[in-house]
Short mmCIF file of C-alpha atoms and ligand atoms in Angstrom, two decimals:
data_model
loop_
_atom_site.label_atom_id
_atom_site.label_comp_id
_atom_site.label_asym_id
_atom_site.label_seq_id
_atom_site.Cartn_x
_atom_site.Cartn_y
_atom_site.Cartn_z
CA MET A 1 131.12 105.45 70.53
CA ASN A 2 127.69 106.35 72.20
CA SER A 3 126.75 104.08 75.27
CA GLN A 4 123.29 103.21 75.95
CA TYR A 5 123.29 105.76 78.63
CA VAL A 6 120.59 108.37 79.12
CA VAL A 7 121.19 111.87 80.74
CA ALA A 8 117.95 113.13 82.17
CA LYS A 9 117.54 116.92 83.10
CA PHE A 10 114.78 118.25 85.26
CA GLY A 11 114.15 122.10 85.28
CA GLY A 12 113.32 124.32 87.96
CA THR A 13 109.47 123.97 87.55
CA SER A 14 110.03 120.00 87.53
CA VAL A 15 111.49 120.30 90.89
CA ALA A 16 109.71 122.97 92.28
CA ASP A 17 108.07 121.11 95.18
CA PHE A 18 107.82 117.58 96.58
CA THR A 19 105.17 116.32 94.34
CA ALA A 20 106.87 117.63 91.33
CA MET A 21 110.15 116.08 92.41
CA HIS A 22 108.31 112.83 92.95
CA ARG A 23 106.75 112.74 89.51
CA CYS A 24 110.34 113.18 88.11
CA ALA A 25 111.63 110.24 90.24
CA GLN A 26 108.96 107.90 88.68
CA ILE A 27 110.19 108.88 85.24
CA ILE A 28 113.77 107.91 86.19
CA ASN A 29 112.40 104.65 87.87
CA ASP A 30 110.47 103.71 84.65
CA ASP A 31 113.39 104.10 82.34
CA PRO A 32 116.58 101.96 83.45
CA SER A 33 118.74 103.57 80.72
CA VAL A 34 118.53 106.99 82.62
CA ARG A 35 122.02 106.84 84.62
CA VAL A 36 122.66 110.72 85.04
CA VAL A 37 120.07 113.21 86.51
CA VAL A 38 120.91 116.84 86.14
CA VAL A 39 118.82 118.96 88.41
CA SER A 40 118.01 122.76 88.35
CA ALA A 41 117.29 124.92 91.38
CA SER A 42 113.71 124.68 92.60
CA ALA A 43 111.56 127.23 90.74
CA GLY A 44 112.17 130.64 92.21
CA VAL A 45 115.45 129.81 94.02
CA THR A 46 117.93 131.36 91.38
CA ASN A 47 115.82 134.63 90.96
CA HIS A 48 116.26 135.14 94.80
CA LEU A 49 120.03 134.27 94.54
CA VAL A 50 120.22 136.87 91.71
CA THR A 51 118.91 139.54 93.72
CA LEU A 52 121.15 138.57 96.46
CA VAL A 53 124.28 138.90 94.47
CA GLN A 54 122.97 142.11 92.93
CA GLN A 55 123.77 143.67 96.08
CA LYS A 56 120.95 146.34 96.16
CA SER A 57 119.83 144.81 99.32
CA ASN A 58 120.65 145.94 103.11
CA GLU A 59 121.14 143.30 105.84
CA ALA A 60 117.54 142.92 106.79
CA GLN A 61 116.82 142.07 102.77
CA ARG A 62 119.54 139.71 102.60
CA LEU A 63 118.37 137.86 105.48
CA GLU A 64 114.72 137.84 103.92
CA LEU A 65 116.05 136.41 100.70
CA VAL A 66 118.10 133.68 102.58
CA GLU A 67 114.96 132.83 104.35
CA SER A 68 112.98 132.66 101.14
CA VAL A 69 115.38 130.27 99.68
CA MET A 70 115.59 128.02 102.71
CA GLN A 71 111.72 128.05 102.87
CA ILE A 72 111.49 126.56 99.42
CA GLN A 73 114.11 123.84 100.34
CA GLY A 74 112.39 123.31 103.89
CA ASN A 75 108.64 122.74 102.11
CA ILE A 76 110.26 119.85 100.11
CA LEU A 77 112.28 118.44 103.09
CA ALA A 78 108.98 118.22 105.39
CA HIS A 79 108.07 115.30 103.21
CA LEU A 80 111.47 113.50 103.73
CA THR A 81 114.23 112.16 105.84
CA LEU A 82 117.61 112.47 104.46
CA ASP A 83 120.07 109.78 104.73
CA GLU A 84 123.03 110.74 106.92
CA ASP A 85 125.46 111.51 104.08
CA LEU A 86 122.91 113.60 102.35
CA GLN A 87 121.80 115.40 105.59
CA GLU A 88 125.41 116.14 106.47
CA GLY A 89 126.17 117.56 103.06
CA PHE A 90 123.01 119.56 102.95
CA ASN A 91 123.74 121.01 106.39
CA THR A 92 127.29 122.05 105.54
CA THR A 93 126.07 123.64 102.15
CA ALA A 94 123.30 125.55 103.89
CA GLU A 95 125.79 126.95 106.41
CA GLN A 96 128.10 128.12 103.67
CA PHE A 97 125.25 129.84 101.81
CA LYS A 98 124.09 131.68 104.91
CA GLN A 99 127.49 132.79 105.74
CA LEU A 100 128.36 134.08 102.24
CA ALA A 101 125.08 135.73 101.80
CA GLN A 102 125.56 138.17 104.59
CA LEU A 103 128.77 139.50 103.11
CA PRO A 104 127.97 143.16 102.46
CA ALA A 105 130.28 143.19 99.12
CA LEU A 106 130.92 140.15 96.91
CA ASP A 107 133.40 139.81 94.09
CA GLN A 108 132.62 137.85 90.95
CA GLN A 109 133.84 134.64 92.27
CA GLN A 110 131.62 134.90 95.36
CA CYS A 111 128.62 135.79 93.17
CA ASP A 112 129.00 132.52 91.39
CA GLU A 113 129.33 130.62 94.48
CA ILE A 114 126.07 132.16 95.70
CA LEU A 115 124.41 131.45 92.47
CA SER A 116 125.31 127.68 92.67
CA PHE A 117 123.47 127.02 95.90
CA GLY A 118 120.21 126.33 94.29
CA GLU A 119 121.32 123.41 92.19
CA ARG A 120 123.40 122.25 95.14
CA PHE A 121 120.27 121.95 97.30
CA SER A 122 118.13 120.32 94.79
CA SER A 123 120.88 117.53 94.07
CA TYR A 124 120.71 116.44 97.84
CA ILE A 125 116.94 116.52 98.07
CA PHE A 126 116.17 114.95 94.72
CA SER A 127 118.70 112.08 95.49
CA GLN A 128 116.70 111.24 98.61
CA VAL A 129 113.25 111.36 96.67
CA LEU A 130 114.95 108.77 94.28
CA ARG A 131 116.37 106.57 97.09
CA ASP A 132 113.10 106.58 98.68
CA LEU A 133 111.62 104.80 95.55
CA GLY A 134 114.24 102.09 95.89
CA VAL A 135 116.67 103.33 93.08
CA SER A 136 120.34 103.25 94.07
CA THR A 137 121.45 106.76 93.85
CA GLN A 138 124.68 108.75 94.35
CA ARG A 139 124.71 112.43 94.59
CA PHE A 140 127.90 113.65 92.75
CA ASP A 141 129.30 117.24 92.73
CA VAL A 142 129.27 118.34 88.95
CA ARG A 143 132.14 120.80 89.89
CA GLU A 144 134.55 117.98 89.83
CA VAL A 145 134.01 117.15 86.16
CA LEU A 146 132.51 120.31 84.45
CA LYS A 147 135.41 122.27 83.89
CA THR A 148 135.24 125.86 82.65
CA ASP A 149 137.32 128.93 82.02
CA SER A 150 136.98 131.81 84.91
CA ASN A 151 134.57 133.97 83.11
CA PHE A 152 132.31 134.10 86.12
CA SER A 153 128.60 134.34 85.37
CA LYS A 154 128.94 133.22 81.80
CA ALA A 155 131.79 130.52 81.87
CA THR A 156 132.73 128.79 78.92
CA PRO A 157 133.26 124.88 79.32
CA ASP A 158 136.44 123.11 78.50
CA VAL A 159 135.20 120.19 76.62
CA ALA A 160 138.31 118.03 76.58
CA ALA A 161 139.14 118.56 80.55
CA THR A 162 135.44 117.65 81.19
CA GLU A 163 135.45 114.62 78.95
CA LYS A 164 138.64 113.42 80.85
CA ALA A 165 137.36 114.11 84.31
CA ALA A 166 134.00 112.53 83.70
CA SER A 167 135.79 109.41 82.37
CA ASP A 168 137.88 109.21 85.54
CA LEU A 169 135.27 110.22 87.92
CA LEU A 170 131.73 109.96 86.73
CA VAL A 171 131.58 107.09 84.26
CA PRO A 172 133.02 104.39 86.89
CA LEU A 173 129.94 105.05 89.04
CA LEU A 174 127.35 104.65 86.29
CA ASP A 175 127.06 100.87 86.29
CA ASP A 176 125.62 100.61 89.74
CA ASN A 177 124.09 103.96 90.45
CA VAL A 178 121.69 106.54 89.00
CA VAL A 179 123.98 109.65 89.73
CA VAL A 180 122.20 112.98 90.68
CA THR A 181 124.27 116.29 89.88
CA GLN A 182 123.69 119.78 89.43
CA GLY A 183 123.11 121.70 86.51
CA PHE A 184 124.25 125.51 85.68
CA ILE A 185 127.45 125.25 87.49
CA GLY A 186 131.23 124.15 86.98
CA SER A 187 134.41 125.08 88.24
CA ASP A 188 137.67 126.67 86.75
CA LYS A 189 141.18 125.31 86.94
CA TYR A 190 141.70 126.62 90.41
CA GLY A 191 138.52 124.72 91.51
CA GLN A 192 136.49 128.01 92.06
CA THR A 193 132.76 127.64 91.33
CA THR A 194 131.41 129.26 88.01
CA THR A 195 127.99 129.20 86.38
CA LEU A 196 127.11 128.96 82.78
CA GLY A 197 124.53 131.81 82.55
CA ARG A 198 120.84 131.67 83.18
CA GLY A 199 119.03 128.48 82.08
CA GLY A 200 122.28 126.87 81.70
CA SER A 201 121.20 123.56 83.12
CA ASP A 202 120.07 122.39 79.69
CA TYR A 203 123.43 123.10 78.50
CA SER A 204 125.24 121.24 81.48
CA ALA A 205 122.96 118.14 80.81
CA ALA A 206 124.26 118.07 77.00
CA LEU A 207 127.85 118.78 78.03
CA ILE A 208 127.63 115.69 80.55
CA ALA A 209 126.00 113.65 77.91
CA GLU A 210 128.72 114.52 75.53
CA ALA A 211 131.51 113.77 78.12
CA ILE A 212 130.03 110.21 78.92
CA GLY A 213 129.33 109.38 75.43
CA ALA A 214 125.43 109.11 76.05
CA LYS A 215 123.05 108.26 73.43
CA SER A 216 120.40 110.90 74.30
CA VAL A 217 119.38 113.73 76.67
CA HIS A 218 116.00 114.07 77.90
CA ILE A 219 115.08 117.65 78.87
CA TRP A 220 112.15 117.58 81.32
CA THR A 221 110.30 120.84 81.42
CA ASP A 222 106.66 122.01 81.80
CA VAL A 223 105.63 121.97 78.38
CA VAL A 224 105.07 119.01 75.89
CA GLY A 225 108.01 119.71 73.51
CA ILE A 226 108.65 122.61 71.37
CA PHE A 227 105.95 124.42 69.81
CA SER A 228 105.11 126.21 66.39
CA THR A 229 105.15 129.22 68.49
CA ASP A 230 104.51 130.26 72.20
CA PRO A 231 101.16 128.54 73.11
CA ARG A 232 100.35 131.14 75.44
CA LEU A 233 100.28 133.76 72.58
CA CYS A 234 98.31 131.68 69.89
CA ASN A 235 95.99 128.87 71.06
CA LYS A 236 96.47 126.91 67.59
CA ALA A 237 100.34 126.65 68.38
CA LYS A 238 101.25 123.14 67.85
CA PRO A 239 103.98 120.87 69.37
CA ILE A 240 106.66 119.81 66.62
CA PRO A 241 107.40 116.29 66.83
CA ARG A 242 110.82 116.40 65.11
CA LEU A 243 113.33 119.00 64.43
CA SER A 244 116.75 118.91 63.16
CA PHE A 245 119.74 120.24 65.15
CA ASP A 246 120.07 123.28 63.04
CA GLU A 247 116.39 124.17 63.44
CA ALA A 248 116.19 123.61 67.15
CA ALA A 249 119.52 125.85 67.66
CA GLU A 250 117.89 128.60 65.81
CA MET A 251 114.62 128.28 67.67
CA ALA A 252 116.37 128.33 70.99
CA THR A 253 118.62 130.98 70.08
CA PHE A 254 115.88 133.24 68.78
CA GLY A 255 113.48 132.95 71.51
CA ALA A 256 111.81 129.56 71.99
CA LYS A 257 112.43 129.41 75.91
CA VAL A 258 112.15 125.93 76.05
CA LEU A 259 115.89 125.14 75.60
CA HIS A 260 118.94 126.76 76.30
CA PRO A 261 120.61 128.01 72.94
CA ALA A 262 123.81 126.21 73.62
CA THR A 263 122.26 122.86 74.32
CA ILE A 264 122.40 121.62 70.81
CA LEU A 265 126.21 122.35 70.37
CA PRO A 266 127.32 119.24 72.45
CA ALA A 267 124.57 117.13 71.22
CA SER A 268 125.25 117.95 67.46
CA ARG A 269 129.05 117.25 67.98
CA LYS A 270 128.39 113.94 69.02
CA GLY A 271 125.07 112.90 67.39
CA ILE A 272 123.27 112.68 70.68
CA SER A 273 119.51 112.88 70.23
CA VAL A 274 117.81 115.36 72.58
CA PHE A 275 114.08 114.80 73.66
CA VAL A 276 112.05 117.72 75.28
CA GLY A 277 108.96 116.87 77.03
CA SER A 278 106.81 117.75 80.16
CA SER A 279 107.52 115.94 83.40
CA LYS A 280 103.77 116.74 84.30
CA ALA A 281 102.73 114.81 81.38
CA PRO A 282 105.50 112.32 80.14
CA GLU A 283 102.83 110.18 78.41
CA GLN A 284 102.07 112.95 75.75
CA GLY A 285 105.42 112.55 74.27
CA GLY A 286 107.50 115.79 72.96
CA THR A 287 109.94 116.70 70.62
CA TRP A 288 112.96 114.88 69.23
CA ILE A 289 115.73 116.89 68.05
CA GLU A 290 118.25 114.89 65.75
CA LYS A 291 120.83 115.13 63.25
CA GLU A 292 118.61 113.99 60.34
CA THR A 293 114.79 114.63 60.18
CA THR A 294 112.55 114.13 57.19
CA SER A 295 110.80 117.36 57.80
CA GLN A 296 109.53 119.47 55.05
CA SER A 297 111.26 122.59 53.89
CA GLY A 298 109.75 125.88 54.61
CA ILE A 299 108.61 127.68 57.72
CA ARG A 300 107.95 125.46 60.79
CA ALA A 301 108.00 127.93 63.82
CA VAL A 302 107.85 131.73 64.68
CA THR A 303 109.49 132.94 67.86
CA GLN A 304 110.15 136.17 69.44
CA ARG A 305 112.73 137.58 71.69
CA LYS A 306 112.02 140.82 73.62
CA ASN A 307 114.33 143.36 75.14
CA GLN A 308 116.71 143.69 72.15
CA ILE A 309 119.13 146.51 71.80
CA LEU A 310 119.78 147.75 68.38
CA LEU A 311 123.21 149.45 68.13
CA THR A 312 123.71 151.43 65.11
CA LEU A 313 127.49 152.69 64.47
CA LYS A 314 128.42 155.10 61.59
CA SER A 315 131.66 156.34 60.40
CA PRO A 316 131.79 158.61 57.42
CA GLU A 317 135.83 158.29 57.50
CA MET A 318 135.37 154.75 56.89
CA LEU A 319 134.06 155.13 53.04
CA LEU A 320 136.44 153.01 51.30
CA ALA A 321 138.74 152.26 53.99
CA SER A 322 138.94 148.93 55.62
CA GLY A 323 139.11 147.60 59.13
CA PHE A 324 135.92 149.25 60.41
CA LEU A 325 134.04 146.02 61.30
CA ALA A 326 137.17 144.59 62.59
CA LYS A 327 137.62 147.34 64.91
CA ILE A 328 134.03 147.14 66.23
CA PHE A 329 134.06 143.41 66.77
CA THR A 330 137.33 143.57 68.46
CA ILE A 331 135.89 146.00 71.03
CA LEU A 332 132.74 144.03 71.57
CA SER A 333 134.76 140.93 71.79
CA ASN A 334 136.94 142.45 74.55
CA TYR A 335 133.79 143.24 76.54
CA ASN A 336 132.62 139.68 75.76
CA ILE A 337 129.43 140.95 74.15
CA SER A 338 127.71 138.49 72.16
CA VAL A 339 126.12 139.84 68.95
CA ASP A 340 123.08 138.34 67.33
CA LEU A 341 121.95 140.18 63.97
CA VAL A 342 124.39 142.13 61.95
CA THR A 343 123.53 144.22 58.70
CA THR A 344 126.23 146.51 57.26
CA SER A 345 126.52 149.26 54.72
CA GLU A 346 129.85 150.81 53.47
CA ILE A 347 130.06 153.31 56.41
CA SER A 348 127.78 151.81 58.87
CA VAL A 349 126.83 148.68 60.89
CA ALA A 350 123.55 147.95 62.72
CA LEU A 351 123.76 145.07 65.21
CA THR A 352 121.54 143.62 67.92
CA LEU A 353 122.41 142.47 71.41
CA ASP A 354 120.34 140.54 73.99
CA ASN A 355 119.30 142.45 77.12
CA ALA A 356 117.70 139.72 79.00
CA PRO A 357 115.73 141.28 81.98
CA ASN A 358 117.00 138.43 84.57
CA ALA A 359 120.54 138.00 83.13
CA THR A 360 123.19 137.76 85.95
CA ARG A 361 124.92 140.75 84.57
CA PRO A 362 124.06 143.47 81.96
CA GLU A 363 124.91 143.11 78.46
CA LEU A 364 126.20 146.44 77.33
CA ASP A 365 128.18 148.73 79.74
CA GLN A 366 129.17 152.33 79.40
CA ALA A 367 132.88 151.55 79.01
CA CYS A 368 132.36 149.64 75.93
CA LEU A 369 130.08 152.49 74.45
CA ASP A 370 132.67 155.09 75.11
CA GLU A 371 135.30 153.08 73.41
CA LEU A 372 132.90 152.56 70.34
CA GLY A 373 132.17 156.29 70.58
CA ALA A 374 135.96 157.21 70.37
CA PHE A 375 135.85 156.36 66.34
CA CYS A 376 132.32 156.21 65.46
CA HIS A 377 128.85 157.73 65.85
CA VAL A 378 126.92 155.43 68.39
CA THR A 379 123.01 155.29 68.54
CA VAL A 380 121.49 152.95 71.03
CA GLU A 381 117.76 151.88 70.58
CA ASN A 382 115.91 149.94 73.19
CA ASN A 383 112.44 148.33 73.50
CA LEU A 384 112.69 146.24 70.07
CA THR A 385 111.72 142.64 69.63
CA LEU A 386 113.46 140.22 67.42
CA VAL A 387 110.99 138.10 65.50
CA ALA A 388 112.39 134.94 64.00
CA MET A 389 110.67 132.56 61.28
CA ILE A 390 112.49 129.21 61.56
CA GLY A 391 112.36 126.18 59.21
CA SER A 392 114.70 124.68 56.65
CA GLU A 393 115.44 126.05 53.22
CA ILE A 394 113.31 129.16 53.70
CA GLN A 395 113.29 131.11 50.66
CA LEU A 396 111.69 134.66 49.98
CA GLN A 397 110.45 133.54 46.33
CA GLY A 398 108.78 130.37 45.12
CA GLY A 399 106.96 128.34 47.88
CA GLU A 400 106.69 131.32 50.41
CA ASP A 401 105.55 134.14 48.36
CA CYS A 402 103.25 134.89 50.96
CA LEU A 403 105.98 135.58 53.34
CA VAL A 404 106.66 138.86 51.52
CA ASP A 405 103.05 140.09 51.86
CA VAL A 406 103.20 139.18 55.44
CA LEU A 407 106.16 141.37 56.21
CA SER A 408 104.82 144.12 54.26
CA GLU A 409 102.31 144.57 56.86
CA PHE A 410 104.64 145.65 59.52
CA ASP A 411 106.92 148.48 60.33
CA ILE A 412 110.39 146.36 60.22
CA ARG A 413 113.48 147.88 61.71
CA LEU A 414 116.15 145.58 60.45
CA ILE A 415 115.84 142.56 58.38
CA CYS A 416 118.25 139.56 58.04
CA HIS A 417 118.15 136.31 55.89
CA GLY A 418 120.68 134.59 54.01
CA ALA A 419 123.53 133.61 56.37
CA SER A 420 121.54 130.78 57.48
CA ARG A 421 118.99 128.97 55.34
CA HIS A 422 117.03 128.20 58.58
CA ASN A 423 115.97 131.76 59.51
CA LEU A 424 114.58 134.82 58.68
CA CYS A 425 114.73 137.35 61.46
CA PHE A 426 113.62 141.06 61.93
CA LEU A 427 113.15 143.67 64.40
CA VAL A 428 109.86 145.31 65.31
CA GLU A 429 108.86 147.62 68.16
CA GLN A 430 108.20 145.60 71.34
CA ASN A 431 104.63 146.74 71.98
CA LYS A 432 103.54 145.39 68.50
CA SER A 433 105.51 142.05 68.61
CA ASP A 434 102.76 139.79 69.99
CA LEU A 435 100.35 140.99 67.35
CA VAL A 436 103.17 140.43 64.55
CA VAL A 437 103.86 136.91 65.93
CA GLN A 438 100.10 135.93 66.22
CA SER A 439 99.72 137.24 62.55
CA ILE A 440 102.60 135.33 60.96
CA HIS A 441 101.38 132.37 62.84
CA GLN A 442 97.78 132.49 61.54
CA LYS A 443 99.01 133.11 57.85
CA LEU A 444 101.87 130.81 57.57
CA LEU A 445 101.38 127.99 60.25
CA GLU A 446 97.73 127.55 60.78
CA ALA A 447 96.55 126.91 57.09
CA ALA A 448 95.65 123.12 56.28
N1 LIG B 1 118.79 127.56 87.98
C1 LIG B 1 119.50 128.34 86.82
C2 LIG B 1 118.51 129.31 86.36
O1 LIG B 1 117.30 129.48 86.94
C3 LIG B 1 119.83 127.37 85.79
C4 LIG B 1 118.82 126.52 85.07
O2 LIG B 1 117.73 126.43 85.80
O3 LIG B 1 118.92 126.17 84.01
O4 LIG B 1 118.81 129.96 85.42
MG1 MG B 2 115.29 126.35 81.61
#
């Protein structure tokens, strides 16, 4: 049964400085149904922390990175006086951060511990901003409830354990307080800190909403919803007022950077609606993502995701044999590699992997390539972009005949359509992809 509670999540730019935080606090103050607030690290902080854990820095550089992080927090704190409980917690956390950051070598668990500090600092500071508006606010350590496996840097949540812990520890607080907690981080069964991967705070918010049975999640970011394409690329891009869970999941997966791709999972499991809007302009509305939408069929958006790796695996011995795909996917899964697109023929398979430039660890490592290379010929191509057209009931013939014309203009490396009726994806060379997206948007989404 869904309660009337709302979970609100504020991203890095929404909590970048005091003014931004103050705007977010007003949004919460204006909406009494918001009971849980999930905060990201202030803009720039996680990037510094990623540099720190990558261990390419010497002692002086590490000190400088710590200094930069503390400077961002200090600039916000200059506008506030923390209550004693928050001040004490903040000081202890800052001390832990400084000590850990000076270690010359870190294991994976320590890396996740370091990555967690941005969200932890934000939660102390934001709690005070809310209290200063007169909102009864309690800071809560999300690691007590958001339980995950021990796959550091990309942990998988344990939904049942999270739900149990949330009903024991979090739900009882919600009648009398707004609870401020951290996105992106969790803890494994030994109590060690884990992280959910870059941009994971949206996912955290949806997981918490699921765990407390909230009615909706509000994702506050710096754009007024999800657009038909990146508005920086096409000035005629339009916000989409309503999307279905399926459409939104495809958009997030294939490059609309507004939302972490996994966010839709918990929301659709429990039928929790998701709102995406701008904390700078809440009055402008945003996009509502829900189970049922009345949206028309056809293409509604075009997205792109750069830095894709195309892996082609070929094994002539596999002609008429079986088990080739199983073997490949077992290896990829052993290395925790997530595959996006796949096309196959009898003796070869082509697949794409995401190689996000700011990921907390690289997607493809040499050991995996060696294992694949032991039984098939492997080709790796880089500098490709995955372009995706997204909507519902996309068809190559009939209503969308112009689609074929549009596609025929470009030099396409691989094309996928059919597994889902919500997307049609292809790969193009990275340096042409902006043009491809602009052209598709103009021909298919700007008419009428
Ligand atoms: N701070 C983390 C990141 O920058 C998580 C988030 O903001 O969603 O990736
Ligand atoms: Mg984000």
